[in-house]
Coordinates of C-alpha atoms in Angstrom, one line a residue:
X27 CA -9.7 -26.7 -20.3
X28 CA -6.7 -25.0 -18.9
X29 CA -7.3 -22.3 -21.3
X30 CA -10.9 -21.5 -20.0
X31 CA -9.4 -21.6 -16.5
X32 CA -7.1 -18.9 -17.6
X33 CA -9.7 -16.9 -18.8
X34 CA -12.2 -16.9 -16.1
X35 CA -9.7 -16.4 -13.6
X36 CA -8.2 -13.0 -15.7
X37 CA -12.2 -12.2 -16.2
X38 CA -12.2 -12.4 -12.3
X39 CA -9.4 -10.6 -11.3
X40 CA -10.1 -7.6 -13.5
X41 CA -13.3 -7.1 -11.9
X42 CA -11.7 -7.3 -8.7
X43 CA -9.4 -4.6 -9.6
X44 CA -12.1 -2.8 -11.4
X45 CA -14.2 -2.7 -7.8
X46 CA -11.0 -1.9 -5.8
X47 CA -10.6 1.3 -7.8
X48 CA -13.8 2.5 -7.6
X49 CA -13.6 2.8 -3.8
X50 CA -11.1 5.6 -4.1
X51 CA -12.4 7.5 -7.4
X52 CA -13.0 10.6 -5.3
X53 CA -9.5 11.3 -5.1
X54 CA -8.2 13.2 -7.8
X55 CA -5.6 11.4 -10.3
X56 CA -2.0 12.8 -9.8
X57 CA -0.5 14.9 -12.6
X58 CA 3.1 15.1 -13.0
X59 CA 5.1 17.8 -14.6
X60 CA 8.5 16.9 -13.8
X61 CA 10.9 14.3 -13.2
X62 CA 11.5 15.1 -9.4
X63 CA 7.7 15.0 -8.9
X64 CA 7.4 11.1 -10.2
X65 CA 10.5 10.3 -8.5
X66 CA 8.9 11.7 -5.4
X67 CA 5.6 9.9 -6.0
X68 CA 7.6 6.6 -6.7
X69 CA 9.3 6.7 -3.3
X70 CA 6.3 7.7 -1.2
X71 CA 4.3 4.6 -2.8
X72 CA 7.2 2.3 -2.4
X73 CA 7.8 3.5 1.1
X74 CA 3.9 2.7 1.6
X75 CA 4.4 -0.9 0.3
X76 CA 6.6 -1.6 3.4
X77 CA 3.4 -1.3 5.4
X78 CA 1.0 -2.9 2.7
X79 CA 3.7 -6.1 2.9
X80 CA 3.5 -6.4 6.7
X81 CA 0.0 -6.1 6.9
X82 CA 0.0 -3.0 9.2
X83 CA -2.6 -1.4 7.2
X84 CA -5.2 -4.0 8.5
X85 CA -4.5 -2.7 11.8
X86 CA -4.2 1.0 11.7
X87 CA -7.3 3.7 10.5
X88 CA -5.6 4.2 7.2
X89 CA -7.3 7.7 6.9
X90 CA -5.5 8.7 9.9
X91 CA -2.3 7.4 9.0
X92 CA -2.4 9.4 5.6
X93 CA -3.5 12.2 7.3
X94 CA -0.7 12.5 9.8
X95 CA 1.5 11.1 6.9
X96 CA 0.7 14.6 5.0
X97 CA 1.2 16.9 8.1
X98 CA 4.7 15.3 9.5
X99 CA 6.9 15.3 6.8
X100 CA 9.5 17.5 8.7
X101 CA 12.0 17.6 11.5
X102 CA 9.6 17.5 14.4
X103 CA 10.6 15.2 16.9
X104 CA 7.7 12.4 17.6
X105 CA 9.6 10.2 20.1
X106 CA 6.7 11.2 22.2
X107 CA 4.7 8.5 20.1
X108 CA 6.7 5.6 20.6
X109 CA 4.9 4.9 24.1
X110 CA 1.4 5.5 22.1
X111 CA 2.2 2.9 19.4
X112 CA 3.6 0.7 22.2
X113 CA 0.0 0.7 24.0
X114 CA -2.1 0.9 20.8
X115 CA -0.6 -2.3 19.3
X116 CA 2.1 -3.9 20.9
X117 CA 5.6 -4.9 20.1
X118 CA 5.4 -5.6 16.6
X119 CA 2.1 -4.8 16.5
X120 CA 1.2 -8.5 18.1
X121 CA -1.4 -6.5 20.6
X122 CA -3.8 -4.4 19.2
X123 CA -6.0 -2.2 21.7
X124 CA -8.8 -1.1 19.5
X125 CA -9.6 1.4 22.0
X126 CA -6.3 3.2 21.1
X127 CA -6.2 2.5 17.6
X128 CA -6.9 6.2 16.9
X129 CA -4.2 7.5 18.4
X130 CA -2.0 4.8 17.4
X131 CA -2.7 5.5 14.0
X132 CA -2.2 9.4 14.6
X133 CA 1.4 8.5 15.8
X134 CA 2.1 5.9 13.4
X135 CA 1.7 8.4 10.8
X136 CA 3.9 10.9 12.3
X137 CA 6.9 8.5 12.9
X138 CA 6.4 7.1 9.5
X139 CA 6.7 10.8 7.8
X140 CA 9.8 12.1 10.2
X141 CA 11.2 8.7 9.4
X142 CA 11.2 9.5 5.5
X143 CA 12.3 13.3 5.9
X144 CA 15.0 12.7 8.4
X145 CA 16.5 9.9 5.8
X146 CA 16.2 12.2 2.8
X147 CA 18.2 15.1 4.9
X148 CA 20.4 12.7 6.0
X149 CA 21.3 11.5 2.4
X150 CA 21.4 15.2 1.4
X151 CA 18.6 14.6 -1.0
X152 CA 15.5 16.8 0.6
X153 CA 15.9 19.5 -1.8
X154 CA 16.0 17.1 -4.7
X155 CA 12.4 16.0 -3.4
X156 CA 8.6 17.3 -3.7
X157 CA 7.1 16.4 -0.2
X158 CA 3.9 16.6 -1.4
X159 CA 4.2 14.3 -3.8
X160 CA 6.1 11.7 -1.5
X161 CA 2.5 12.1 0.4
X162 CA 0.5 11.7 -2.6
X163 CA 2.7 8.3 -3.5
X164 CA 2.0 7.0 0.1
X165 CA -1.9 7.9 0.2
X166 CA -2.2 6.3 -3.2
X167 CA -0.4 3.1 -2.1
X168 CA -2.2 2.7 1.1
X169 CA -5.3 3.2 -0.2
X170 CA -4.2 0.7 -3.0
X171 CA -4.7 2.7 -5.9
X172 CA -2.8 2.3 -9.0
X173 CA 0.7 4.1 -8.4
X174 CA 2.1 3.2 -11.7
X175 CA 3.4 5.9 -13.6
X176 CA 2.7 6.5 -17.0
X177 CA 5.8 7.7 -19.3

């Protein structure tokens, strides 16, 4: 009886995981030609896991966050976004204003990317990372695509 339950659970989970992957098949599979690219991709995916674990992804427009993350991996000052984030999502994302979700999502992506960039710069690793691949990893993780790297 337990074996049948385990087999049924595996079948259901495999069907569910396949259906999740189909949603994001329009994006190309990321190809790697260096360890630097793999490390960068993994770093981006890991950074996005924090967002997923806190369930912020359910409160923001994920596509808008990704778009602005990709454009904002730089040294720009996005401090003006603090007020926008507070207006759109409240303190600790506890008071979401759906009418300001788009602007809040834009700022969330900018602040996330800027934070990664500034951290890499602070630890003198910016030259050892491929920023495009950080974006790919972040995007794939937020879209709940498989982010495991085959050897």
